[in-house]
PDB file of C-alpha atoms in Angstrom:
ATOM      1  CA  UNK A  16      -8.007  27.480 -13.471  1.00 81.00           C
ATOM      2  CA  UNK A  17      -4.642  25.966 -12.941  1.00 84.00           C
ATOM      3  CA  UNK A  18      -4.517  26.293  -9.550  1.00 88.00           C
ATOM      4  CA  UNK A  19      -7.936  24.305  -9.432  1.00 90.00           C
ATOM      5  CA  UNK A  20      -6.959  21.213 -11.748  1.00 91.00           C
ATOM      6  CA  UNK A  21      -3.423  21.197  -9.453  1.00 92.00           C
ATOM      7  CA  UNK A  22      -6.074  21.334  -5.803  1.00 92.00           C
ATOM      8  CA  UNK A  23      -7.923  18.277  -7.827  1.00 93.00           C
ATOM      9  CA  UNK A  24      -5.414  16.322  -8.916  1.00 92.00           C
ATOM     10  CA  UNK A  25      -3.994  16.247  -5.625  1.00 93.00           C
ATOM     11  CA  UNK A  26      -7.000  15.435  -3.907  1.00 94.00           C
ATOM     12  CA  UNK A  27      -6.878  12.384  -6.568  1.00 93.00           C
ATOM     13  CA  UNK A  28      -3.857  11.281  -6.271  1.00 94.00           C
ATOM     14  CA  UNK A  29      -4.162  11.660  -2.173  1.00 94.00           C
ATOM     15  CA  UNK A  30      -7.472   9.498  -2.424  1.00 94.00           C
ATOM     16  CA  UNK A  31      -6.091   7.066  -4.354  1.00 94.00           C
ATOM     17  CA  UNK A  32      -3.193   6.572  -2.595  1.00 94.00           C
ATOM     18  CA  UNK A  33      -4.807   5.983   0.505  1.00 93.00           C
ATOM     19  CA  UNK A  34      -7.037   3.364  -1.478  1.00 92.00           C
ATOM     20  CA  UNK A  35      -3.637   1.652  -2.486  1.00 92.00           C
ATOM     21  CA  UNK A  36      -3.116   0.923   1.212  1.00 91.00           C
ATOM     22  CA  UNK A  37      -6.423   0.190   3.206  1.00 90.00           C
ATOM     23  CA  UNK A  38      -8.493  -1.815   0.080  1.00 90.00           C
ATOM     24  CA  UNK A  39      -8.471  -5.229   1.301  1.00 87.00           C
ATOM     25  CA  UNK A  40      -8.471  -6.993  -2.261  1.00 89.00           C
ATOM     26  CA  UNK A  41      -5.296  -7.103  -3.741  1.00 90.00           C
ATOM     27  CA  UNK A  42      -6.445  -6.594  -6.942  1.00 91.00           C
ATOM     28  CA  UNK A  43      -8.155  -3.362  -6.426  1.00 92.00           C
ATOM     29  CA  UNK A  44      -4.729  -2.119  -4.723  1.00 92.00           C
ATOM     30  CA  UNK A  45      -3.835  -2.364  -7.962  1.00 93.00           C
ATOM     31  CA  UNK A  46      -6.302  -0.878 -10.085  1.00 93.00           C
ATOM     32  CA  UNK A  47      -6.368   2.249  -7.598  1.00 94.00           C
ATOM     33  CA  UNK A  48      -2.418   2.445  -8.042  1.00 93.00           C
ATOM     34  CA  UNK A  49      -3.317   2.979 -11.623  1.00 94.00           C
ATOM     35  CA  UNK A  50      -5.403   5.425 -11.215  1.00 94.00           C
ATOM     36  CA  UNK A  51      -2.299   6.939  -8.839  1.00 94.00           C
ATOM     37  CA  UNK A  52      -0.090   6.781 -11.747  1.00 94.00           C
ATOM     38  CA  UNK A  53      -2.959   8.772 -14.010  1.00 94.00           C
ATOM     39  CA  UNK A  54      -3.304  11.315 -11.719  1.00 94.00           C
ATOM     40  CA  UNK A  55       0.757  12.386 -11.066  1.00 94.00           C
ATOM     41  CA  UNK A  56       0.883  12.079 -14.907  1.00 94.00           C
ATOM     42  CA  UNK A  57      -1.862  14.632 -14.767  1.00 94.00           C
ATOM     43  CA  UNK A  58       0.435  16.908 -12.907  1.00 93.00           C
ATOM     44  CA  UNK A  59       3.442  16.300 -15.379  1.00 93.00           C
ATOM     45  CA  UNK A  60       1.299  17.795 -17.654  1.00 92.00           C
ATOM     46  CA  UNK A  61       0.526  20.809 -15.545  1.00 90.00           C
ATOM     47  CA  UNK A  62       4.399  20.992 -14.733  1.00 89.00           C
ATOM     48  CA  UNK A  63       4.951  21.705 -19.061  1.00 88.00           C
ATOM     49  CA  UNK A  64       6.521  17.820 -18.988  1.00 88.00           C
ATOM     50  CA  UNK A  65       4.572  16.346 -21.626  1.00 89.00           C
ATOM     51  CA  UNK A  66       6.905  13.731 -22.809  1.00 91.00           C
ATOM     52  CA  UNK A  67       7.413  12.638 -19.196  1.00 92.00           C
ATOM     53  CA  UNK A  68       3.770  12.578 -19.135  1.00 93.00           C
ATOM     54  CA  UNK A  69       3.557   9.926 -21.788  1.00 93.00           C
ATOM     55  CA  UNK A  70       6.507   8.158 -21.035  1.00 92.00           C
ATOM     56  CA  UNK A  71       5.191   7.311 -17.333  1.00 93.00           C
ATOM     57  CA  UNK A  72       1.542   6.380 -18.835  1.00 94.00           C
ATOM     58  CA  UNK A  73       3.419   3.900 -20.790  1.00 93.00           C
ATOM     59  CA  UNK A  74       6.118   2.190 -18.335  1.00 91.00           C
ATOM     60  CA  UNK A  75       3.970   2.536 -15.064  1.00 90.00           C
ATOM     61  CA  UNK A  76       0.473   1.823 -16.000  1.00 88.00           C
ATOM     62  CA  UNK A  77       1.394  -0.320 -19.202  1.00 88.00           C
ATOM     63  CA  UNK A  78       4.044  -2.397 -17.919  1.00 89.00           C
ATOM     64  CA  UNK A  79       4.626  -2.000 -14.585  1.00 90.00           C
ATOM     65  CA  UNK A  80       1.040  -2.548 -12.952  1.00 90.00           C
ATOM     66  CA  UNK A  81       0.611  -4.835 -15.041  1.00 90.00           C
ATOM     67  CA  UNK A  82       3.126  -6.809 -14.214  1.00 90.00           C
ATOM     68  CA  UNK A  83       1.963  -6.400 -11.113  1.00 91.00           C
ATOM     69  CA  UNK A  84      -1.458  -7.569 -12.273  1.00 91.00           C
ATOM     70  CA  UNK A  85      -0.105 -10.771 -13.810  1.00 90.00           C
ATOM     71  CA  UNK A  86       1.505 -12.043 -10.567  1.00 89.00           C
ATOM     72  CA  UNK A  87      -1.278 -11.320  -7.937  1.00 89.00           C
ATOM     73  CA  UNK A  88      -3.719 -13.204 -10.725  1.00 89.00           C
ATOM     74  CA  UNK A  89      -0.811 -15.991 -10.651  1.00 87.00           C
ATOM     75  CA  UNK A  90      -0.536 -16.201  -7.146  1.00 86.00           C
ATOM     76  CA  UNK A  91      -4.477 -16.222  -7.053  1.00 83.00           C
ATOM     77  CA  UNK A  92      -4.616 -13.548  -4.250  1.00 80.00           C
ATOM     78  CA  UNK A  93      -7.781 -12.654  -2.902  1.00 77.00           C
ATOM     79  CA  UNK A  94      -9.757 -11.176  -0.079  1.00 75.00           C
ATOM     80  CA  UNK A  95     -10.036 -14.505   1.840  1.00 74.00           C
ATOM     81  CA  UNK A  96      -6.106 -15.512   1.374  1.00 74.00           C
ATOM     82  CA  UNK A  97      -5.038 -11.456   2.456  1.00 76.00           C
ATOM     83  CA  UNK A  98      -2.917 -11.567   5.722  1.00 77.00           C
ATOM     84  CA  UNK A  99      -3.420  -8.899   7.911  1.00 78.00           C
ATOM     85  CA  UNK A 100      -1.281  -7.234  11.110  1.00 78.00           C
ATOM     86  CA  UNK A 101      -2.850  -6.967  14.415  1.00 84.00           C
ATOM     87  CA  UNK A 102      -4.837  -4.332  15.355  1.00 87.00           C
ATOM     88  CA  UNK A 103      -2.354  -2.823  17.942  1.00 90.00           C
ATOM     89  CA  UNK A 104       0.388  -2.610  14.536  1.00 88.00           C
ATOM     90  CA  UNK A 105      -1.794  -1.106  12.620  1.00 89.00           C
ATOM     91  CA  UNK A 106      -2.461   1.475  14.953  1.00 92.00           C
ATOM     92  CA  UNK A 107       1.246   1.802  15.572  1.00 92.00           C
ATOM     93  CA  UNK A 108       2.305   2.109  11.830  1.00 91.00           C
ATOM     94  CA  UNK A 109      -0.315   5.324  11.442  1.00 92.00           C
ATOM     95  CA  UNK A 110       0.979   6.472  14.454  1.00 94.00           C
ATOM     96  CA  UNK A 111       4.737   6.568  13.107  1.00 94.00           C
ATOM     97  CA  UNK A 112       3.749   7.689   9.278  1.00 93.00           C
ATOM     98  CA  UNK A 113       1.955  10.638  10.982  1.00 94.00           C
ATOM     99  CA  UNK A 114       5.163  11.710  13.048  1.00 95.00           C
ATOM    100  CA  UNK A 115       6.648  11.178   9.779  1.00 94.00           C
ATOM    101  CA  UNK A 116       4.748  13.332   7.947  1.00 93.00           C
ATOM    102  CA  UNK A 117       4.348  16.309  11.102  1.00 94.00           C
ATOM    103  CA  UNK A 118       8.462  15.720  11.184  1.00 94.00           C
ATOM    104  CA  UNK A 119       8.240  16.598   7.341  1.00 91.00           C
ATOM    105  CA  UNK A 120       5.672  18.826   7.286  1.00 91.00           C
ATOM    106  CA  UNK A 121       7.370  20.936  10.080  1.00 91.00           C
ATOM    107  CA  UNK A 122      10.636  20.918   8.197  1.00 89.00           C
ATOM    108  CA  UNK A 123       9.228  22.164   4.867  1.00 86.00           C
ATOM    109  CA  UNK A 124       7.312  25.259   6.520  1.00 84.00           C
ATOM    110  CA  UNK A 125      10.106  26.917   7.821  1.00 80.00           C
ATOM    111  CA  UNK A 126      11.555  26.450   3.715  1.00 75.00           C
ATOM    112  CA  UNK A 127      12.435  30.073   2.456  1.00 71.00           C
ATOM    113  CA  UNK A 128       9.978  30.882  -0.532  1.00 72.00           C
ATOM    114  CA  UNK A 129      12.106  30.029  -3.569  1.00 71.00           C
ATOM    115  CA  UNK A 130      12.589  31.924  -6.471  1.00 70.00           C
ATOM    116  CA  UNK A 131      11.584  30.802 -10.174  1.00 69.00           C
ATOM    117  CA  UNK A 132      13.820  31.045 -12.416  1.00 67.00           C
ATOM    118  CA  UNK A 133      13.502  34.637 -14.326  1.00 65.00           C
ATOM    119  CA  UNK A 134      13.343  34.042 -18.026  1.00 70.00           C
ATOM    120  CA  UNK A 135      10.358  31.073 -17.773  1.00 70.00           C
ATOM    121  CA  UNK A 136      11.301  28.207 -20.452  1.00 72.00           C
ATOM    122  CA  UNK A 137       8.137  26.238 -21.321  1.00 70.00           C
ATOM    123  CA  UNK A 138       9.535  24.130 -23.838  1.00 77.00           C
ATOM    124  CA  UNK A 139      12.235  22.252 -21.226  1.00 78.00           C
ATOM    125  CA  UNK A 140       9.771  19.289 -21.248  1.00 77.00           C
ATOM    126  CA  UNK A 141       9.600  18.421 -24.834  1.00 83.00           C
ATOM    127  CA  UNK A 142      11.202  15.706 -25.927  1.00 86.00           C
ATOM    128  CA  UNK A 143      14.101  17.614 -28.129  1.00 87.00           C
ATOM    129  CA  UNK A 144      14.838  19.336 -25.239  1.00 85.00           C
ATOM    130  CA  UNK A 145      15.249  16.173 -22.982  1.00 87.00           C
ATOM    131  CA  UNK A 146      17.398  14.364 -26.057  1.00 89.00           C
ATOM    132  CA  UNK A 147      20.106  17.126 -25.878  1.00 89.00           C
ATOM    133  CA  UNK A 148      19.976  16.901 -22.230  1.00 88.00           C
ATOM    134  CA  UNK A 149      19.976  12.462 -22.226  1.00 89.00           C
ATOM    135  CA  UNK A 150      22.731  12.565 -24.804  1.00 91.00           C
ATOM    136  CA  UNK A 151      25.437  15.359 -23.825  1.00 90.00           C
ATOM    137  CA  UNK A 152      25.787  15.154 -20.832  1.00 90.00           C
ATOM    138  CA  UNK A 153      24.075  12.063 -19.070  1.00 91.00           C
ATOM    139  CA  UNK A 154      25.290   9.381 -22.408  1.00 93.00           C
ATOM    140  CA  UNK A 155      27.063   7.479 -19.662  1.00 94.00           C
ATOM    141  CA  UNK A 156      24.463   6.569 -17.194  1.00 92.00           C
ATOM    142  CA  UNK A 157      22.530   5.837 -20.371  1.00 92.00           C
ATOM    143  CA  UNK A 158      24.833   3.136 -21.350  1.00 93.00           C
ATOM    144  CA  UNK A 159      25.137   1.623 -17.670  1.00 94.00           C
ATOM    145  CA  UNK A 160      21.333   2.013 -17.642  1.00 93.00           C
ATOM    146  CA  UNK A 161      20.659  -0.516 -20.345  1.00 94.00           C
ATOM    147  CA  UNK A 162      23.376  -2.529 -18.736  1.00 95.00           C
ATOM    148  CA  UNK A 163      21.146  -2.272 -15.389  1.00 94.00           C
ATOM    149  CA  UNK A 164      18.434  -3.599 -17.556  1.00 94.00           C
ATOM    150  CA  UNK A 165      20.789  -6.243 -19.109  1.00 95.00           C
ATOM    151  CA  UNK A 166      21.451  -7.304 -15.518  1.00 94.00           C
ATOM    152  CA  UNK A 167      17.943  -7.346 -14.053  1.00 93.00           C
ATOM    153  CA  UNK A 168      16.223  -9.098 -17.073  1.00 93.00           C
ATOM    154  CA  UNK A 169      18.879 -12.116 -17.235  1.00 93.00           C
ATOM    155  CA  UNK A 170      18.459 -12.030 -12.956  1.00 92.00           C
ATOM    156  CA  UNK A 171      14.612 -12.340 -13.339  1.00 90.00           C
ATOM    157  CA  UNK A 172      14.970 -15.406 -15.498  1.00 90.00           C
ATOM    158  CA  UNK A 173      17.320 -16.910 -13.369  1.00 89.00           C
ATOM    159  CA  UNK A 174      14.907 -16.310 -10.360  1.00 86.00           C
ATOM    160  CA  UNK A 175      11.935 -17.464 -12.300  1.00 81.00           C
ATOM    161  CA  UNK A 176      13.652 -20.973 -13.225  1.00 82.00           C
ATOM    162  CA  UNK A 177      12.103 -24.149 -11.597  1.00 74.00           C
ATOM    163  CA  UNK A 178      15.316 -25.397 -10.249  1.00 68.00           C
ATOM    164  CA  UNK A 179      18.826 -24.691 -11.616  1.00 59.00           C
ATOM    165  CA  UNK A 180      21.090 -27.348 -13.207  1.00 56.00           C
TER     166      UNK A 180
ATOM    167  CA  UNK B  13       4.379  29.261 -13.004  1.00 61.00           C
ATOM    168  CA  UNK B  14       1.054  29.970 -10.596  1.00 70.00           C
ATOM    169  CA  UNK B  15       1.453  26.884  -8.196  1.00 79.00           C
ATOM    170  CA  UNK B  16       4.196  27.377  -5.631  1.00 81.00           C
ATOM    171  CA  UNK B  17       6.733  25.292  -5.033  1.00 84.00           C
ATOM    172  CA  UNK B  18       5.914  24.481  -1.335  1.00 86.00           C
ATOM    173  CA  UNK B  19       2.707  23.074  -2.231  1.00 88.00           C
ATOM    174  CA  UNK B  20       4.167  20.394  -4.740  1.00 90.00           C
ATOM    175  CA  UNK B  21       6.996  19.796  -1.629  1.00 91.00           C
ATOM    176  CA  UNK B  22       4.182  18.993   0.577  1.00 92.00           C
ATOM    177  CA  UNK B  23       1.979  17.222  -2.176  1.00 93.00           C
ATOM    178  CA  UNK B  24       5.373  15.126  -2.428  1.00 94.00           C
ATOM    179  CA  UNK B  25       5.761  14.384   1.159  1.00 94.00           C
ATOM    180  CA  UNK B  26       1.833  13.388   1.989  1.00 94.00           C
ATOM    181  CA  UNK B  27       2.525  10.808  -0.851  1.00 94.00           C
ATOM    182  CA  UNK B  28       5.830   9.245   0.537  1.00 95.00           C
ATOM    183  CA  UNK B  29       3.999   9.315   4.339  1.00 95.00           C
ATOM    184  CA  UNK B  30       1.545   7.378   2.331  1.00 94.00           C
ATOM    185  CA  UNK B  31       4.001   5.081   0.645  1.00 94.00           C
ATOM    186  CA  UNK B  32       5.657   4.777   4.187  1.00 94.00           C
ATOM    187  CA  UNK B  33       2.369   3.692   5.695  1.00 94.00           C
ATOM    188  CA  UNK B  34       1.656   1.026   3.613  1.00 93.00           C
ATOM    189  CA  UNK B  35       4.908  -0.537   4.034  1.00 93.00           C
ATOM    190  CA  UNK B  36       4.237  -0.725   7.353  1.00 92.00           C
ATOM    191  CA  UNK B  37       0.654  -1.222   7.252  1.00 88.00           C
ATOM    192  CA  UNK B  38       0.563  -4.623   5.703  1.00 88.00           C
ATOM    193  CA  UNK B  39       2.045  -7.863   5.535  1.00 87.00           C
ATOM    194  CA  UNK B  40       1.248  -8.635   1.692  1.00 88.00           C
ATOM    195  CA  UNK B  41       5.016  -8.440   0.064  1.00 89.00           C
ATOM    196  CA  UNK B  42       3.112  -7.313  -3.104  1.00 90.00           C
ATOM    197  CA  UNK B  43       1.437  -4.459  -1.524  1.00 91.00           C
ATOM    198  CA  UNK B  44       4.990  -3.164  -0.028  1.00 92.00           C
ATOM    199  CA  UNK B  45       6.310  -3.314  -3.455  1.00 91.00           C
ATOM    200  CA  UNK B  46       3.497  -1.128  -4.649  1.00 92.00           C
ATOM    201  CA  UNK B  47       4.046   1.400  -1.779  1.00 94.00           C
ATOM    202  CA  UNK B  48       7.648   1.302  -2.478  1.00 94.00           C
ATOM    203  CA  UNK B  49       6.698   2.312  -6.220  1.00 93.00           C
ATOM    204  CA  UNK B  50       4.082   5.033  -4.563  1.00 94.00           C
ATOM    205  CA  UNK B  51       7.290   6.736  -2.965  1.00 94.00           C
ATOM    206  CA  UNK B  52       9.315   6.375  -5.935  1.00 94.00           C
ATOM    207  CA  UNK B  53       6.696   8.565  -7.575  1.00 94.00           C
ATOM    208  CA  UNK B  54       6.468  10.902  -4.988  1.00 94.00           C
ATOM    209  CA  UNK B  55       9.845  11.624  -5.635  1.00 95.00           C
ATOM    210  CA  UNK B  56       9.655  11.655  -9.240  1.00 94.00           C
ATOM    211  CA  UNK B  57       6.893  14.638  -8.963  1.00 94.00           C
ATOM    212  CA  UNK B  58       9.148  16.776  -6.870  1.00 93.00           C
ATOM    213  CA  UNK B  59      11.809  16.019  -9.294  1.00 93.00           C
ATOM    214  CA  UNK B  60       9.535  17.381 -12.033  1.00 92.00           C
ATOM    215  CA  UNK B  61       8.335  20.240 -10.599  1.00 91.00           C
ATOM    216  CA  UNK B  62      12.187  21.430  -9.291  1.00 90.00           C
ATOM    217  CA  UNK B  63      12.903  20.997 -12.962  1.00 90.00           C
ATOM    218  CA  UNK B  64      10.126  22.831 -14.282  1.00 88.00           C
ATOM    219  CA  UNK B  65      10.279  25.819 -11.862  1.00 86.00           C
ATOM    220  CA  UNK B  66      13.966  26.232 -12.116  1.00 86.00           C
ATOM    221  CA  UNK B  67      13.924  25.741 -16.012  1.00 85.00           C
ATOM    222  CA  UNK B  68      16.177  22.908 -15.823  1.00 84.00           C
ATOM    223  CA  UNK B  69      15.914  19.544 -17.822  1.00 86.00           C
ATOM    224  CA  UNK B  70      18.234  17.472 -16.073  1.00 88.00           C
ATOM    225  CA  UNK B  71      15.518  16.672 -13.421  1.00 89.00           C
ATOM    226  CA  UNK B  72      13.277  15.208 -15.738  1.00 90.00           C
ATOM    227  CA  UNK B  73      16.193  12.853 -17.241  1.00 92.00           C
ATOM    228  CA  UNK B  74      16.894  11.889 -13.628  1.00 93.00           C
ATOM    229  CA  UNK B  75      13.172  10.678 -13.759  1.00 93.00           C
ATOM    230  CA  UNK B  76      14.116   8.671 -16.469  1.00 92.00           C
ATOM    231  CA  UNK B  77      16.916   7.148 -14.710  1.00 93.00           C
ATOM    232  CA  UNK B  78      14.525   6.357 -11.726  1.00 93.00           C
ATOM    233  CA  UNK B  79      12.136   4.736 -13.955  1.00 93.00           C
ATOM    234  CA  UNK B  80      14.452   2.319 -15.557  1.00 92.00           C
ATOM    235  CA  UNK B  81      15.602   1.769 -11.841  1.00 93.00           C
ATOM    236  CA  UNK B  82      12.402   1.014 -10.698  1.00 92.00           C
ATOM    237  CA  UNK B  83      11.476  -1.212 -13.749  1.00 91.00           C
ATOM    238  CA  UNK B  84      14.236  -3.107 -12.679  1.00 93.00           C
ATOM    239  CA  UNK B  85      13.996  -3.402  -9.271  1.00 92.00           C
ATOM    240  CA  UNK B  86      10.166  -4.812  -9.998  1.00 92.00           C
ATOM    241  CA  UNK B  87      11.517  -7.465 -12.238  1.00 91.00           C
ATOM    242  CA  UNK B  88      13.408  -9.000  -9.868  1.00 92.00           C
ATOM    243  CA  UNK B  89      11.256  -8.517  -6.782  1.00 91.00           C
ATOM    244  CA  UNK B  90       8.677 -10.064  -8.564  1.00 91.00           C
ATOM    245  CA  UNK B  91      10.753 -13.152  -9.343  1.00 91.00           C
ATOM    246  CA  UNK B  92      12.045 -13.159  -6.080  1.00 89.00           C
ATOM    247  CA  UNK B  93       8.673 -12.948  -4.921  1.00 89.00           C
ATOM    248  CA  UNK B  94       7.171 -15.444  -7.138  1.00 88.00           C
ATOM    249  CA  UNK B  95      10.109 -18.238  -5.936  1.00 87.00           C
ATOM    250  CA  UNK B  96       9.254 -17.483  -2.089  1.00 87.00           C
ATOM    251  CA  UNK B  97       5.784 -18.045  -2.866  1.00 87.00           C
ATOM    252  CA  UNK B  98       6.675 -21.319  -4.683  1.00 86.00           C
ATOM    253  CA  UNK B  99       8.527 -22.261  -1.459  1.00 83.00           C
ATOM    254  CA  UNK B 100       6.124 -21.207   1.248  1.00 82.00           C
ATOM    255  CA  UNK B 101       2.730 -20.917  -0.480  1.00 81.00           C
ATOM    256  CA  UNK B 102       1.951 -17.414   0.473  1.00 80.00           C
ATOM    257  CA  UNK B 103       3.494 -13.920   0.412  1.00 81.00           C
ATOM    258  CA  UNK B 104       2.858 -13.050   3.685  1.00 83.00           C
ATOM    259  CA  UNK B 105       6.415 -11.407   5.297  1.00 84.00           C
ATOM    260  CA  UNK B 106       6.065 -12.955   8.528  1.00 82.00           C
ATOM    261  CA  UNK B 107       6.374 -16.503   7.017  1.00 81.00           C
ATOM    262  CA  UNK B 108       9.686 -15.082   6.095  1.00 80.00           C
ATOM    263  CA  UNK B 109      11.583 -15.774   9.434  1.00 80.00           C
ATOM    264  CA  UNK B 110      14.221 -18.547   8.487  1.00 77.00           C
ATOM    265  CA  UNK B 111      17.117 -16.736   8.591  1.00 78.00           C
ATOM    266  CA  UNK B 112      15.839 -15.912  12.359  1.00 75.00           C
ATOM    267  CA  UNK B 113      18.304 -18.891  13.274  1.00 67.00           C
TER     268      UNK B 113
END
C-alpha cells in the first residue's frame, strides 16, 4: 500500500513538474507548481514528517506561490507577451539536463544499499521532537535566521520603492 | 521503512534535472525562479527522507532553515524582478544585456 501511494506520488510530482516547465501560460506554471508543492508534502507525510508536512503547505503554497501569483497578475503576463528560446536552445537545454540526469543517475546506482537505522523512531517528525532539536542545538542559526528575514524584508522594500531620496 | 532509500535519491535527482531544465529552458525570469524553488524542494525531500530513515531530526530542521532561505531569496528576487520590469517592460533575460559593455 505504501509502496503504491510513494510510485503515485512520484508520478505526480514528476508530471507536474514537467508541467511547471513546458505550459506556455505563466499562470498555469504556477498553479501546476502548486500542485508540485501538494504532492512532495504528500511524501513528507509518508516519510512520518507531519509537521513538515503542514509547515510546507503553509509557506510554499500559501505564501510563496502566491506571491508568485501576485506578481505575474501585476506584470500582466500572458500567453501572447511569453518569450520563448529558439528551437535549436531548447533542444540543447534537454540535451544537457538529460546528461545531467544519466551523470546522476549513473552515480547513484553504483550507491551501496544503506542501512536504516535499527531501533525505527516514528515520532522524529512531530513537532516536540523538532522543538528540542530547533532549540538545543540549532538556537543560533535560529536567531541569524530571523535576522536573514530582518534583512530580506527591509531589502524588498527598498527594491520595491519608486525612486529613492 | 518499506521504500528504499535509492528510490527517494533518484525521485530527488529527476526533480532537480527538472528544475535544471527549466532554468535553461526558458527565458521568463519568473519561471527560473520557480525552477530554482523546484530544486530547492528536491533537496528538501532527500533531506526528509535521510532524516527519517536514519532516525535523525536535524534534517528536517535543516528544511526549516532552507525554507526561511528560500522565502527570502523570493522576496527579493521578486522586487528585483518587479524594478527590472519597471525599467525594461518585460522579464525576458535576454533584455538583460547592459552590463555586456
Amino acid at each position: 500500500m505504501t509502496t503504491y501511494l510513494f510510485y503515485f506520488l512520484s508520478f505526480l510530482a514528476i508530471m507536474f513538474a514537467l508541467m511547471v516547465v513546458l505550459s506556455k501560460n505563466p499562470i498555469h506554471s504556477v498553479l501546476y507548481l502548486v500542485l508540485t508543492f501538494f504532492a512532495i508534502a504528500g511524501h513528507y507525510v509518508l516519510l512520518n514528517a507531519q509537521f513538515l508536512a503542514a509547515v510546507h503547505i503553509i509557506v510554499y503554497a500559501g505564501a510563496i506561490m502566491v506571491l508568485f501569483l501576485f506578481v505575474i497578475m501585476l506584470l500582466n503576463l500572458n500567453k501572447e507577451t511569453e518569450p520563448h528560446k529558439s528551437l535549436w536552445l531548447k533542444g540543447m537545454a534537454a540535451v544537457a539536463s538529460g546528461s545531467l540526469l544519466v551523470v546522476l543517475v549513473g552515480s547513484l546506482k553504483n550507491a551501496g544499499q544503506m542501512q536504516a537505522a535499527a531501533p525505527y523512531n516514528g515520532s522524529i517528525g512531530l513537532i516536540e521532537n523538532l522543538g528540542q532539536t530547533l532549540f538545543h542545538e540549532f538556537l543560533l542559526p535560529f536567531e541569524v535566521a530571523s535576522i536573514l528575514l530582518l534583512g530580506a524584508m527591509v531589502g524588498a522594500v527598498m527594491l520595491g520603492k519608486k525612486s529613492i531620496k | 521503512m518499506q521504500i528504499s532509500i535509492n528510490w527517494y535519491l533518484l525521485l530527488s535527482a529527476v526533480l532537480f534535472t527538472i528544475g535544471v531544465l527549466g532554468v535553461l529552458f526558458r527565458r521568463n525570469a519568473i519561471i527560473i525562479f520557480m525552477s530554482i524553488e523546484l530544486m530547492l524542494n528536491a533537496v528538501n525531500l532527500l533531506l526528509v527522507a535521510f532524516s527519517s530513515y536514519l532516525s535523525d531530526s536535524k534534517g528536517q530542521v535543516f528544511v526549516f532553515f532552507i525554507m526561511a532561505v528560500a522565502a527570502a531569496e523570493v522576496a527579493v528576487g521578486l522586487a528585483i524582478l518587479m524594478s527590472v520590469y519597471r525599467n525594461s517592460k518585460s522579464t525576458d533575460i535576454n533584455s538583460l544585456n547592459k552590463l555586456k559593455g
